[in-house]
Coordinates of C-alpha atoms in Angstrom, one line a residue:
Chain A
M227 CA -0.3 0.0 0.3
A228 CA 2.2 2.7 -1.4
V229 CA 2.2 5.2 -4.3
Y230 CA 3.8 3.2 -7.1
T231 CA 3.4 5.3 -10.1
Q232 CA 4.4 9.0 -9.7
V233 CA 2.0 11.6 -11.5
S234 CA 3.8 14.9 -11.8
A235 CA 1.4 18.0 -11.0
E236 CA 1.7 18.9 -14.5
A237 CA 0.5 15.5 -16.2
L238 CA -2.2 15.4 -13.5
S239 CA -3.1 19.0 -14.6
A240 CA -3.2 17.6 -18.1
F241 CA -5.5 14.9 -17.4
L242 CA -7.9 16.8 -15.7
D243 CA -8.6 19.0 -18.3
R244 CA -10.1 16.4 -20.1
F245 CA -13.0 16.5 -17.5
D246 CA -15.2 19.0 -16.5
V247 CA -14.2 19.0 -12.8
G248 CA -12.3 22.4 -12.5
E249 CA -8.5 22.8 -11.9
L250 CA -6.2 20.8 -9.4
V251 CA -5.9 22.7 -6.0
S252 CA -3.8 19.9 -4.4
A253 CA -2.9 16.2 -4.8
K254 CA -1.5 13.7 -2.5
G255 CA -0.3 10.1 -2.9
I256 CA -2.5 7.8 -0.5
A257 CA -2.1 4.6 1.1
E258 CA -5.2 3.2 0.6
G259 CA -6.7 -0.4 -1.1
V260 CA -4.8 -3.1 -2.8
E261 CA -1.9 -2.7 -4.6
N262 CA -2.8 0.4 -6.8
S263 CA -1.5 3.8 -6.8
N264 CA -3.9 6.4 -5.3
Y265 CA -3.9 10.3 -5.1
L266 CA -6.3 12.3 -3.4
V267 CA -7.2 15.2 -5.8
D268 CA -8.6 18.4 -5.0
T269 CA -9.9 20.9 -7.7
T270 CA -11.7 24.2 -7.5
K271 CA -15.0 22.1 -8.0
S272 CA -14.8 18.8 -5.9
R273 CA -12.5 16.0 -4.5
F274 CA -11.6 12.6 -6.3
I275 CA -9.4 9.8 -5.9
L276 CA -7.4 9.2 -9.0
T277 CA -6.6 5.3 -9.2
L278 CA -4.0 4.1 -11.3
Y279 CA -4.3 0.2 -11.6
E280 CA -1.0 -1.8 -11.1
K281 CA -0.6 -5.2 -12.2
R282 CA -2.9 -6.7 -9.4
V283 CA -6.0 -5.5 -11.0
A284 CA -6.5 -7.0 -14.4
A285 CA -7.2 -3.9 -17.0
G286 CA -10.0 -6.2 -18.5
D287 CA -11.9 -6.4 -15.1
L288 CA -12.3 -2.6 -14.9
P289 CA -15.2 -2.3 -17.3
Y290 CA -17.0 -4.7 -15.0
F291 CA -16.0 -3.0 -11.9
M292 CA -17.0 0.4 -13.0
A293 CA -20.3 -0.5 -14.6
L294 CA -21.0 -2.1 -11.4
L295 CA -20.2 1.2 -9.2
D296 CA -22.1 3.2 -11.7
H297 CA -25.2 0.5 -11.2
L298 CA -25.1 1.0 -7.6
A299 CA -24.6 4.8 -7.3
G300 CA -27.5 5.1 -9.7
K301 CA -29.6 3.3 -7.1
G302 CA -28.5 5.6 -4.2
L303 CA -25.8 3.3 -2.8
P304 CA -22.8 5.0 -1.0
V305 CA -20.3 3.7 -3.7
P306 CA -17.6 5.8 -5.4
P307 CA -18.5 5.8 -8.8
A308 CA -16.0 6.8 -11.8
V309 CA -16.3 10.3 -13.1
P310 CA -16.9 10.3 -16.9
D311 CA -14.4 12.6 -19.1
R312 CA -16.1 15.3 -21.5
A313 CA -16.4 12.3 -24.0
G314 CA -18.1 10.0 -21.2
T315 CA -15.1 7.8 -21.1
L316 CA -14.6 6.1 -17.5
I317 CA -11.5 4.3 -18.1
H318 CA -8.2 6.2 -19.0
E319 CA -4.5 5.6 -19.4
L320 CA -2.1 7.8 -17.2
E321 CA 1.6 7.3 -17.1
G322 CA 1.2 3.9 -18.8
R323 CA -1.3 2.6 -16.5
P324 CA -5.0 2.2 -16.7
A325 CA -6.4 5.0 -14.5
C326 CA -10.0 6.2 -13.2
L327 CA -11.0 9.6 -11.6
I328 CA -13.4 8.2 -8.8
Q329 CA -15.6 10.4 -6.6
F330 CA -14.4 10.9 -3.4
L331 CA -16.4 9.8 -0.1
S332 CA -16.2 11.1 3.4
G333 CA -15.7 8.8 6.4
V334 CA -13.1 6.6 8.2
S335 CA -12.8 2.9 8.3
V336 CA -13.0 1.7 12.0
S337 CA -10.7 -0.5 13.6
H338 CA -12.9 -2.3 16.1
P339 CA -16.6 -2.0 14.9
T340 CA -19.2 -1.8 17.4
P341 CA -22.4 -3.9 17.0
A342 CA -24.3 -0.8 15.9
Q343 CA -21.5 0.0 13.5
A344 CA -21.6 -3.9 12.2
H345 CA -25.5 -3.5 12.0
A346 CA -25.2 -0.5 9.7
A347 CA -22.5 -1.8 7.5
A348 CA -24.2 -5.4 6.7
E349 CA -27.6 -3.2 6.4
A350 CA -25.7 -1.4 3.7
M351 CA -24.3 -4.7 2.0
G352 CA -27.8 -5.7 1.9
R353 CA -29.0 -2.9 0.0
M354 CA -26.0 -3.3 -2.3
H355 CA -27.3 -6.9 -2.9
A356 CA -30.6 -5.7 -3.5
A357 CA -29.4 -3.1 -6.0
A358 CA -27.3 -5.4 -7.8
A359 CA -30.4 -7.8 -8.5
D360 CA -30.7 -6.5 -12.0
F361 CA -26.9 -5.8 -12.8
P362 CA -26.8 -7.5 -15.9
L363 CA -22.7 -8.1 -16.2
D364 CA -21.0 -11.4 -14.6
R365 CA -17.4 -12.0 -13.6
P366 CA -16.1 -15.1 -12.1
N367 CA -14.6 -15.0 -8.5
S368 CA -11.2 -14.7 -9.0
M369 CA -10.8 -16.0 -5.5
G370 CA -13.7 -18.4 -5.2
F371 CA -14.4 -21.8 -4.1
D372 CA -12.8 -23.2 -7.5
T373 CA -9.7 -21.6 -6.8
W374 CA -8.8 -22.7 -3.4
L375 CA -7.5 -26.0 -4.2
P376 CA -5.5 -25.0 -7.0
L377 CA -3.9 -22.4 -4.5
F378 CA -3.4 -24.9 -1.6
E379 CA -1.6 -27.0 -4.3
R380 CA 0.3 -24.1 -5.4
C381 CA 1.5 -23.1 -1.7
G382 CA 2.4 -26.9 -1.1
H383 CA 4.2 -28.0 1.9
S384 CA 5.9 -24.5 2.2
L385 CA 2.7 -24.0 4.4
D386 CA 4.4 -26.3 7.0
E387 CA 6.9 -23.3 7.2
I388 CA 3.8 -21.1 8.7
Q389 CA 3.1 -23.9 11.2
P390 CA 4.2 -27.4 11.3
G391 CA 1.4 -29.6 10.0
L392 CA -0.9 -26.7 8.5
Y393 CA -0.7 -28.5 4.7
D394 CA -2.2 -31.5 5.9
D395 CA -5.0 -29.7 8.0
I396 CA -5.7 -27.4 5.3
G397 CA -6.0 -30.3 2.7
F398 CA -8.4 -32.0 5.3
A399 CA -10.7 -28.9 6.0
L400 CA -10.6 -28.0 2.2
D401 CA -12.0 -31.6 1.3
D402 CA -14.5 -31.1 4.1
V403 CA -15.7 -27.8 3.0
R404 CA -15.7 -28.7 -0.5
S405 CA -18.0 -31.9 0.0
A406 CA -20.5 -29.7 1.8
W407 CA -20.3 -26.7 -0.5
P408 CA -23.9 -25.4 -1.4
G409 CA -24.8 -26.2 -5.1
D410 CA -26.9 -23.6 -7.1
Y411 CA -29.8 -23.6 -4.9
L412 CA -28.4 -20.6 -3.0
D413 CA -29.2 -16.9 -4.4
R414 CA -26.5 -15.7 -6.6
C415 CA -25.7 -12.0 -7.3
A416 CA -22.7 -9.4 -8.0
I417 CA -21.0 -9.4 -4.5
H418 CA -18.2 -7.3 -3.0
A419 CA -16.0 -10.5 -1.5
D420 CA -13.8 -8.2 0.4
L421 CA -16.0 -6.1 2.6
F422 CA -13.4 -6.1 5.7
P423 CA -14.0 -2.9 7.8
D424 CA -11.4 -1.2 5.8
N425 CA -13.5 -1.2 2.9
V426 CA -16.6 0.4 4.7
L427 CA -16.4 4.2 5.4
M428 CA -18.3 5.5 8.4
L429 CA -19.2 8.5 10.4
G430 CA -20.3 7.5 13.7
N431 CA -22.7 4.6 13.1
R432 CA -23.8 5.9 9.4
V433 CA -22.3 4.1 6.4
T434 CA -21.0 7.0 4.2
G435 CA -19.1 4.5 1.8
L436 CA -18.6 1.0 0.6
I437 CA -15.1 1.2 -1.3
D438 CA -12.6 -1.1 -3.2
F439 CA -14.8 -3.2 -5.3
Y440 CA -11.8 -5.0 -6.8
F441 CA -12.7 -8.5 -6.0
A442 CA -16.2 -7.9 -6.9
C443 CA -17.9 -11.0 -8.8
T444 CA -20.8 -12.9 -9.4
D445 CA -21.0 -15.4 -6.6
I446 CA -23.6 -16.8 -3.7
R447 CA -25.0 -13.9 -2.0
V448 CA -24.7 -14.9 1.4
Y449 CA -21.1 -15.8 1.1
D450 CA -20.5 -12.0 0.8
L451 CA -22.0 -11.7 4.3
A452 CA -20.1 -14.7 5.3
V453 CA -16.6 -13.1 4.4
M454 CA -18.0 -10.1 6.2
H455 CA -18.8 -12.1 9.3
A456 CA -15.3 -13.7 9.4
A457 CA -13.8 -10.3 8.8
W458 CA -15.9 -8.3 11.2
S459 CA -16.6 -10.5 14.3
F460 CA -13.2 -11.5 15.6
D461 CA -10.1 -9.9 17.3
A462 CA -7.3 -9.5 15.4
S463 CA -5.9 -12.8 16.3
G464 CA -9.1 -14.7 15.2
R465 CA -9.2 -16.6 18.5
A466 CA -11.9 -14.5 20.2
H467 CA -15.2 -14.3 18.4
D468 CA -17.5 -11.3 19.3
K469 CA -20.9 -12.7 19.0
A470 CA -22.8 -9.5 19.6
V471 CA -20.7 -8.1 16.5
G472 CA -21.7 -11.2 14.7
D473 CA -25.3 -11.3 15.6
A474 CA -25.4 -7.6 14.7
L475 CA -24.2 -8.5 10.8
I476 CA -26.8 -10.9 10.6
Q477 CA -29.7 -8.8 11.7
G478 CA -28.3 -5.8 9.7
Y479 CA -28.5 -7.8 6.6
A480 CA -31.9 -9.2 7.4
Q481 CA -33.4 -5.6 6.8
S482 CA -33.2 -6.5 3.2
F483 CA -32.4 -10.4 3.4
P484 CA -33.4 -12.3 6.3
L485 CA -31.6 -15.6 6.2
S486 CA -33.7 -18.3 4.8
D487 CA -33.6 -21.7 7.1
L488 CA -31.6 -23.2 4.2
E489 CA -29.3 -20.2 4.1
R490 CA -29.0 -20.4 8.0
A491 CA -28.0 -24.1 7.7
E492 CA -25.4 -23.2 4.7
F493 CA -23.9 -20.4 6.8
P494 CA -20.9 -22.3 8.7
V495 CA -19.7 -23.9 5.6
L496 CA -19.7 -20.7 3.7
A497 CA -17.9 -19.0 6.6
T498 CA -15.4 -21.7 6.9
G499 CA -14.8 -21.5 3.2
A500 CA -14.4 -17.8 3.6
C501 CA -11.4 -18.3 6.6
I502 CA -9.9 -20.9 4.1
R503 CA -9.8 -18.3 1.3
F504 CA -8.2 -15.5 3.1
T505 CA -5.7 -18.2 5.0
L506 CA -4.7 -19.5 1.5
S507 CA -4.3 -16.0 -0.1
R508 CA -2.4 -14.5 3.0
A509 CA -0.4 -17.7 3.2
W510 CA 0.6 -17.3 -0.5
D511 CA 1.8 -13.9 0.4
W512 CA 3.3 -14.4 3.3
L513 CA 5.5 -17.4 1.6
N514 CA 6.3 -15.1 -1.4
T515 CA 6.9 -11.5 0.5
P516 CA 10.6 -11.3 1.7
A517 CA 10.3 -10.8 5.5
D518 CA 12.5 -7.8 5.1
A519 CA 10.3 -6.0 2.8
L520 CA 8.7 -2.9 3.6
V521 CA 5.1 -4.6 3.3
T522 CA 3.5 -5.6 6.6
R523 CA 2.6 -9.4 6.0
K524 CA -1.0 -10.3 7.3
D525 CA -0.8 -13.3 9.4
P526 CA -2.5 -16.4 7.7
L527 CA -3.1 -18.0 10.9
A528 CA -5.5 -15.3 11.9
F529 CA -8.2 -16.5 9.6
W530 CA -7.2 -20.2 9.8
R531 CA -8.2 -20.2 13.7
R532 CA -11.7 -18.8 12.9
V533 CA -12.5 -22.0 11.5
K534 CA -13.0 -23.5 14.8
T535 CA -16.0 -21.0 15.7
Y536 CA -17.6 -21.7 12.3
D537 CA -17.2 -25.4 12.5
N538 CA -16.3 -27.1 15.6
A539 CA -16.5 -30.7 14.9
L540 CA -14.0 -30.0 12.0
G541 CA -11.7 -27.5 14.2
S542 CA -11.3 -30.2 16.7
R543 CA -10.0 -32.7 14.2
L544 CA -7.3 -30.4 13.3
R545 CA -4.1 -30.7 15.1
T546 CA -2.9 -27.4 14.3
L547 CA -5.9 -25.8 16.1
A548 CA -5.4 -27.8 19.0
Chain B
M287 CA 7.6 7.9 1.9
A288 CA 4.8 5.7 3.4
V289 CA 3.0 5.5 6.6
Y290 CA 5.0 3.9 9.2
T291 CA 3.0 4.2 12.1
Q292 CA -0.7 3.4 11.8
V293 CA -3.6 5.4 13.9
S294 CA -6.8 4.0 13.9
A295 CA -9.9 6.3 13.2
E296 CA -10.8 5.5 17.0
A297 CA -7.3 7.0 18.4
L298 CA -7.6 9.8 15.8
S299 CA -11.1 10.6 16.9
A300 CA -9.9 10.7 20.8
F301 CA -6.6 12.5 19.6
L302 CA -8.7 15.3 17.9
D303 CA -11.0 15.6 20.9
R304 CA -8.1 17.6 22.6
F305 CA -8.6 20.4 20.1
D306 CA -11.0 22.7 19.0
V307 CA -11.1 21.7 15.5
G308 CA -14.6 19.7 15.0
E309 CA -15.1 16.3 14.3
L310 CA -13.3 13.4 12.3
V311 CA -14.6 13.4 8.5
S312 CA -12.0 11.5 6.9
A313 CA -8.2 10.5 7.1
K314 CA -6.0 9.0 4.7
G315 CA -2.4 7.9 5.1
I316 CA -0.2 10.0 2.8
A317 CA 3.2 9.7 0.8
E318 CA 5.0 12.9 1.9
G319 CA 8.0 14.6 3.3
V320 CA 10.9 13.0 4.8
E321 CA 10.4 9.8 6.6
N322 CA 7.6 10.5 8.7
S323 CA 4.1 9.2 9.0
N324 CA 1.5 11.7 7.6
Y325 CA -2.1 11.6 7.4
L326 CA -4.5 14.2 5.6
V327 CA -7.3 15.0 7.9
D328 CA -10.7 16.2 7.3
T329 CA -12.9 17.7 10.2
T330 CA -16.5 19.1 10.1
K331 CA -14.3 22.3 10.6
S332 CA -11.3 22.4 8.4
R333 CA -8.2 20.3 7.1
F334 CA -4.9 19.3 8.7
I335 CA -1.9 17.2 8.2
L336 CA -1.3 14.9 10.9
T337 CA 2.4 13.9 11.4
L338 CA 3.8 11.3 13.4
Y339 CA 7.6 12.0 13.4
E340 CA 9.8 8.8 12.9
K341 CA 13.2 8.2 13.9
R342 CA 14.7 10.6 11.5
V343 CA 13.6 13.7 13.2
A344 CA 14.9 14.5 16.6
A345 CA 11.9 14.7 19.1
G346 CA 14.2 17.4 20.8
D347 CA 14.3 19.7 17.5
L348 CA 10.6 19.8 17.1
P349 CA 10.4 23.0 19.6
Y350 CA 12.7 24.6 17.2
F351 CA 10.8 23.6 14.0
M352 CA 7.3 24.7 15.5
A353 CA 8.5 27.8 16.9
L354 CA 9.8 28.7 13.3
L355 CA 6.8 27.9 11.5
D356 CA 4.8 29.7 13.9
H357 CA 6.8 32.7 13.7
L358 CA 7.0 32.7 9.8
A359 CA 2.9 32.2 9.9
G360 CA 2.6 35.2 12.5
K361 CA 4.2 37.4 9.6
G362 CA 2.0 36.3 7.1
L363 CA 4.4 33.5 5.0
P364 CA 2.6 30.6 3.5
V365 CA 3.9 27.9 6.1
P366 CA 2.0 25.3 7.7
P367 CA 2.1 25.9 11.5
A368 CA 1.0 23.4 13.9
V369 CA -2.4 23.9 15.6
P370 CA -2.4 24.2 19.4
D371 CA -4.7 22.2 21.5
R372 CA -7.2 23.5 24.0
A373 CA -4.2 23.9 26.5
G374 CA -1.8 25.4 23.9
T375 CA 0.3 22.4 23.4
L376 CA 1.5 22.2 19.8
I377 CA 3.7 18.9 20.2
H378 CA 2.0 15.5 21.2
E379 CA 2.4 11.8 21.6
L380 CA 0.1 9.4 19.5
E381 CA 1.1 5.9 19.0
G382 CA 4.2 6.2 20.8
R383 CA 5.3 9.0 18.5
P384 CA 5.6 12.7 18.8
A385 CA 2.7 14.0 17.0
C386 CA 2.0 17.5 15.3
L387 CA -1.4 18.5 13.8
I388 CA -0.6 20.8 11.2
Q389 CA -2.7 23.1 9.0
F390 CA -3.2 22.2 5.6
L391 CA -2.1 24.3 2.6
S392 CA -3.4 23.9 -0.9
G393 CA -1.2 23.6 -4.0
V394 CA 0.9 20.9 -5.8
S395 CA 4.5 20.8 -6.3
V396 CA 5.9 21.0 -9.7
S397 CA 8.1 18.7 -11.3
H398 CA 9.5 21.0 -14.0
P399 CA 9.4 24.4 -12.7
T400 CA 9.2 27.2 -15.3
P401 CA 11.2 30.5 -14.8
A402 CA 8.2 32.3 -13.5
Q403 CA 7.5 29.5 -11.0
A404 CA 11.1 29.7 -9.9
H405 CA 11.0 33.6 -9.5
A406 CA 7.9 33.2 -7.4
A407 CA 9.4 30.5 -5.2
A408 CA 12.8 32.2 -4.6
E409 CA 10.8 35.5 -3.8
A410 CA 9.0 33.5 -1.4
M411 CA 12.3 32.1 0.2
G412 CA 13.5 35.9 0.4
R413 CA 10.5 36.7 2.2
M414 CA 10.8 33.8 4.7
H415 CA 14.6 35.1 5.4
A416 CA 13.5 38.6 6.0
A417 CA 10.7 37.3 8.5
A418 CA 13.5 34.9 9.9
A419 CA 15.5 38.1 10.8
D420 CA 14.2 38.6 14.3
F421 CA 14.0 34.7 15.1
P422 CA 15.2 34.1 18.3
L423 CA 16.2 30.4 18.2
D424 CA 19.2 28.9 17.1
R425 CA 19.8 25.3 15.6
P426 CA 23.2 24.2 14.1
N427 CA 22.8 22.7 10.6
S428 CA 22.6 19.1 11.1
M429 CA 23.4 18.6 7.5
G430 CA 25.6 21.8 7.1
F431 CA 29.5 22.4 6.2
D432 CA 30.9 20.9 9.3
T433 CA 29.2 17.4 8.8
W434 CA 30.4 16.9 5.5
L435 CA 33.9 15.7 6.0
P436 CA 33.0 13.3 8.8
L437 CA 30.2 11.9 6.3
F438 CA 32.8 11.6 3.6
E439 CA 34.7 9.2 5.8
R440 CA 31.8 7.3 6.8
C441 CA 31.1 6.5 3.6
G442 CA 34.7 5.8 2.9
H443 CA 36.1 3.9 -0.3
S444 CA 32.6 2.3 -0.6
L445 CA 31.9 5.8 -2.6
D446 CA 33.8 3.9 -5.4
E447 CA 31.0 1.3 -6.0
I448 CA 29.1 4.0 -7.1
Q449 CA 31.7 5.3 -9.5
P450 CA 35.2 4.1 -9.7
G451 CA 37.4 7.1 -8.5
L452 CA 34.3 8.8 -6.8
Y453 CA 36.1 8.5 -3.2
D454 CA 39.2 10.5 -4.4
D455 CA 37.1 13.0 -6.4
I456 CA 34.8 13.7 -3.6
G457 CA 38.0 14.1 -1.2
F458 CA 39.7 16.7 -3.4
A459 CA 36.6 18.8 -4.3
L460 CA 35.9 18.7 -0.5
D461 CA 39.2 20.1 0.4
D462 CA 38.9 22.8 -2.3
V463 CA 35.7 23.8 -1.0
R464 CA 36.6 23.8 2.5
S465 CA 39.3 26.2 2.1
A466 CA 37.2 28.6 0.2
W467 CA 34.3 28.2 2.3
P468 CA 33.2 32.0 3.5
G469 CA 33.6 32.8 7.3
D470 CA 31.4 34.9 9.6
Y471 CA 31.3 37.8 7.1
L472 CA 28.1 36.6 5.4
D473 CA 24.7 36.9 6.7
R474 CA 23.2 34.1 8.6
C475 CA 19.7 33.5 9.8
A476 CA 17.1 30.7 10.1
I477 CA 16.9 29.0 6.8
H478 CA 15.0 26.0 5.2
A479 CA 18.0 24.2 4.1
D480 CA 16.2 21.7 1.7
L481 CA 14.0 23.9 -0.4
F482 CA 13.3 21.4 -3.4
P483 CA 10.6 22.0 -5.8
D484 CA 8.7 19.1 -3.6
N485 CA 8.9 21.5 -0.7
V486 CA 7.1 24.4 -2.4
L487 CA 3.5 24.1 -2.9
M488 CA 2.2 26.3 -5.9
L489 CA -1.2 27.4 -7.8
G490 CA -0.1 28.2 -11.3
N491 CA 2.7 30.8 -10.7
R492 CA 1.8 31.4 -7.2
V493 CA 3.4 30.1 -4.1
T494 CA 0.8 28.9 -1.6
G495 CA 3.2 26.6 0.7
L496 CA 6.7 26.2 1.7
I497 CA 6.7 23.1 3.6
D498 CA 9.0 20.3 5.3
F499 CA 11.2 22.5 7.5
Y500 CA 12.9 19.4 9.1
F501 CA 16.2 20.5 8.1
A502 CA 15.7 24.0 9.0
C503 CA 18.7 25.5 11.0
T504 CA 20.8 28.7 11.5
D505 CA 23.2 28.9 8.6
I506 CA 24.6 31.4 5.9
R507 CA 21.4 32.8 4.3
V508 CA 22.7 32.5 0.9
Y509 CA 23.7 29.0 1.2
D510 CA 19.6 28.4 1.3
L511 CA 19.8 30.0 -2.1
A512 CA 22.4 28.0 -3.3
V513 CA 20.5 24.7 -2.2
M514 CA 17.6 26.0 -4.1
H515 CA 19.7 27.1 -7.0
A516 CA 21.1 23.6 -7.2
A517 CA 17.8 21.9 -6.8
W518 CA 15.7 23.8 -9.1
S519 CA 17.9 24.7 -12.1
F520 CA 18.9 21.2 -13.5
D521 CA 17.6 18.4 -15.4
A522 CA 17.2 15.0 -13.1
S523 CA 20.4 13.9 -14.3
G524 CA 22.3 17.0 -13.1
R525 CA 23.9 17.4 -16.5
A526 CA 21.8 20.2 -18.2
H527 CA 21.7 23.4 -16.4
D528 CA 18.6 25.7 -17.0
K529 CA 20.1 29.4 -16.8
A530 CA 16.8 30.9 -17.2
V531 CA 15.6 29.0 -14.1
G532 CA 18.5 29.9 -12.1
D533 CA 18.5 33.4 -13.3
A534 CA 14.7 33.7 -12.1
L535 CA 15.5 32.4 -8.7
I536 CA 18.5 35.0 -8.1
Q537 CA 16.1 37.7 -9.5
G538 CA 13.1 36.4 -7.2
Y539 CA 15.1 36.3 -4.2
A540 CA 16.6 39.8 -5.1
Q541 CA 12.9 41.1 -4.4
S542 CA 13.8 40.9 -0.8
F543 CA 17.8 40.4 -1.1
P544 CA 19.9 41.6 -4.0
L545 CA 23.1 39.6 -4.0
S546 CA 25.9 41.7 -2.8
D547 CA 29.1 41.6 -4.7
L548 CA 30.5 39.5 -2.1
E549 CA 27.7 37.1 -2.0
R550 CA 27.9 37.0 -5.8
A551 CA 31.7 36.1 -5.6
E552 CA 30.9 33.7 -2.9
F553 CA 27.9 31.9 -4.5
P554 CA 30.0 29.3 -6.7
V555 CA 31.5 27.8 -3.5
L556 CA 28.4 27.8 -1.6
A557 CA 26.6 25.8 -4.5
T558 CA 29.4 23.3 -4.9
G559 CA 29.1 23.0 -1.2
A560 CA 25.3 22.0 -1.6
C561 CA 26.2 19.8 -4.4
I562 CA 28.5 17.9 -1.9
R563 CA 26.0 17.9 0.6
F564 CA 23.5 16.0 -1.5
T565 CA 25.8 13.9 -3.1
L566 CA 27.2 12.7 0.2
S567 CA 23.8 12.2 1.7
R568 CA 22.4 10.3 -1.1
A569 CA 25.7 8.3 -1.5
W570 CA 25.3 7.4 1.9
D571 CA 21.6 6.5 1.4
W572 CA 22.5 4.3 -1.7
L573 CA 25.1 2.6 0.1
N574 CA 22.9 1.7 3.2
T575 CA 19.7 1.0 1.3
P576 CA 19.4 -2.5 -0.1
A577 CA 18.9 -2.5 -3.9
D578 CA 15.5 -4.2 -3.6
A579 CA 13.9 -2.3 -0.9
L580 CA 10.6 -0.4 -1.7
V581 CA 12.0 2.8 -1.5
T582 CA 13.4 4.6 -4.7
R583 CA 17.1 5.4 -4.1
K584 CA 18.0 9.1 -5.5
D585 CA 20.9 8.9 -7.8
P586 CA 23.8 10.5 -5.8
L587 CA 25.7 11.3 -9.1
A588 CA 23.0 13.7 -10.1
F589 CA 24.2 16.5 -7.7
W590 CA 28.0 15.2 -8.5
R591 CA 27.7 16.2 -11.9
R592 CA 26.3 19.7 -10.9
V593 CA 29.7 20.8 -9.5
K594 CA 31.0 21.2 -13.3
T595 CA 28.6 23.9 -13.7
Y596 CA 29.2 25.8 -10.5
D597 CA 33.2 25.2 -10.6
N598 CA 34.4 24.3 -14.0
A599 CA 37.9 24.7 -13.1
L600 CA 37.3 22.4 -10.1
G601 CA 35.0 20.0 -12.4
S602 CA 37.9 19.9 -14.9
R603 CA 40.3 18.5 -12.2
L604 CA 37.8 15.6 -11.4
R605 CA 38.4 12.3 -13.4
T606 CA 34.7 11.1 -12.4
L607 CA 33.5 14.4 -14.1
A608 CA 35.4 13.7 -17.3

């Protein structure tokens, strides 16, 4: 999370000339989101985020993301749509990178959400899913169910460098989750797929922004809530579950989508899958980031430990969770 | 240039409660300045930079810097003073670091200053020196004349890893500059000592901010202009001198302080000294930063090459500048 691509004030001014957004007043590189370069840009008229997409976001996916944000913003959701230039173009090129000028949203990300904040955020997710119902585009989940086994295999026995026995245990859990994973009978729609507290802007208990849609995709609707539940309702180590926050998430989401009996029954496997997804992606990053790099590696075990909360029967069979 | 110390929204809100600045609306970590952690903070009332001082800025120097900014701001200079809390305190502690809440200034740093922009920036430096005349505090220049020989010796023969022969050549140039360095007969005052284009905020040809005073110190007044001249009037490689920009700097500065004959005569040695200062500090960083670190190392030779422009007689005797 840094500024990888430098944009000079001169180049930025020339870029802004394509838009009807006034003149450049201030620009600061910000540390935000996935591995893109972001600038907070003030003009004489308004305030924007300029994002230059680095390699992790595929340029081919940008039309999907921007169409989704435009669709959701059009229905009043607090998401940051890209600003079209005078020709109506949303996706540009700047300093050799795909680039979008995105509307700025106020608010801050809370580090320790209260139940009231969790309720409001999950309510916003419910409204987002309702608004996504008639969104016409599809994008496979690049970090979805089908990708976990290949990613597990790519990590391989190096997983045991993180904790001895982790390779066998994740393999076992993955088999277990795959055999129980819900089929086509659960609702699917465009989901955020990464709605961590980082990606929700709030003022007090009010949601002012849902941001960082760069994992958005078509997938099981309640899986989005399961990801959120795993991300919001644990302490940083993944050991302590905050049931009040977890329940508030389910209740907030229920304002649009009360869980059906079937969804309630499937929730533990969806959440266990979410835990495995983040364990594996963090394990991959952990094993492939030099320990002395200026990037904070996220502890893969923090998500692995959550498995016990969602599936105690499974957790009790895993030596690494003893 | 990254955010080294994370401040949660909750901790930031609590911090802002000490001040009469309204409530937190937005906070973004920004990539700015020397190696401090900076956040761009919006409240319901105004906009600020929150700076947490990492190890490179000595906490003991902060009272000097903050008093200087306050003094200059009080005289109408476009510098960013620290905001006092309700008890009048300017320097705080946050997340275990010294921290200041600093007034935000609009404007952008130009990458390729025009003569008009150089004129305006040097005029602002002149006004700053005039305003500093009755500033009562002193701080030795931590990167001043007296420090170059010890820094040269600490770099040692490793300099030849940057370019073969560099150790002997810098040693020779350093002797030359030291023997010619002006004594106490030139004006001294509080100077910025690092007024690169990065550290000047502009809107068009107007200066809206002089920032990043963390090398400010008491030193020869015209040495500040010499640093600025070396920083502003060359291309990035240090090979091509832009005389129009250089002349504009001298003329802009002359609005407050026309160079005396003596200062004009001493200018080449002051500028050569400035070149050696940045060559040595960049060489030290170059030799002590792993090549694969996520920090862009600045080419030490870019300042070394400028020596030829300021003292061609010296430059022609240096093998590394042939």
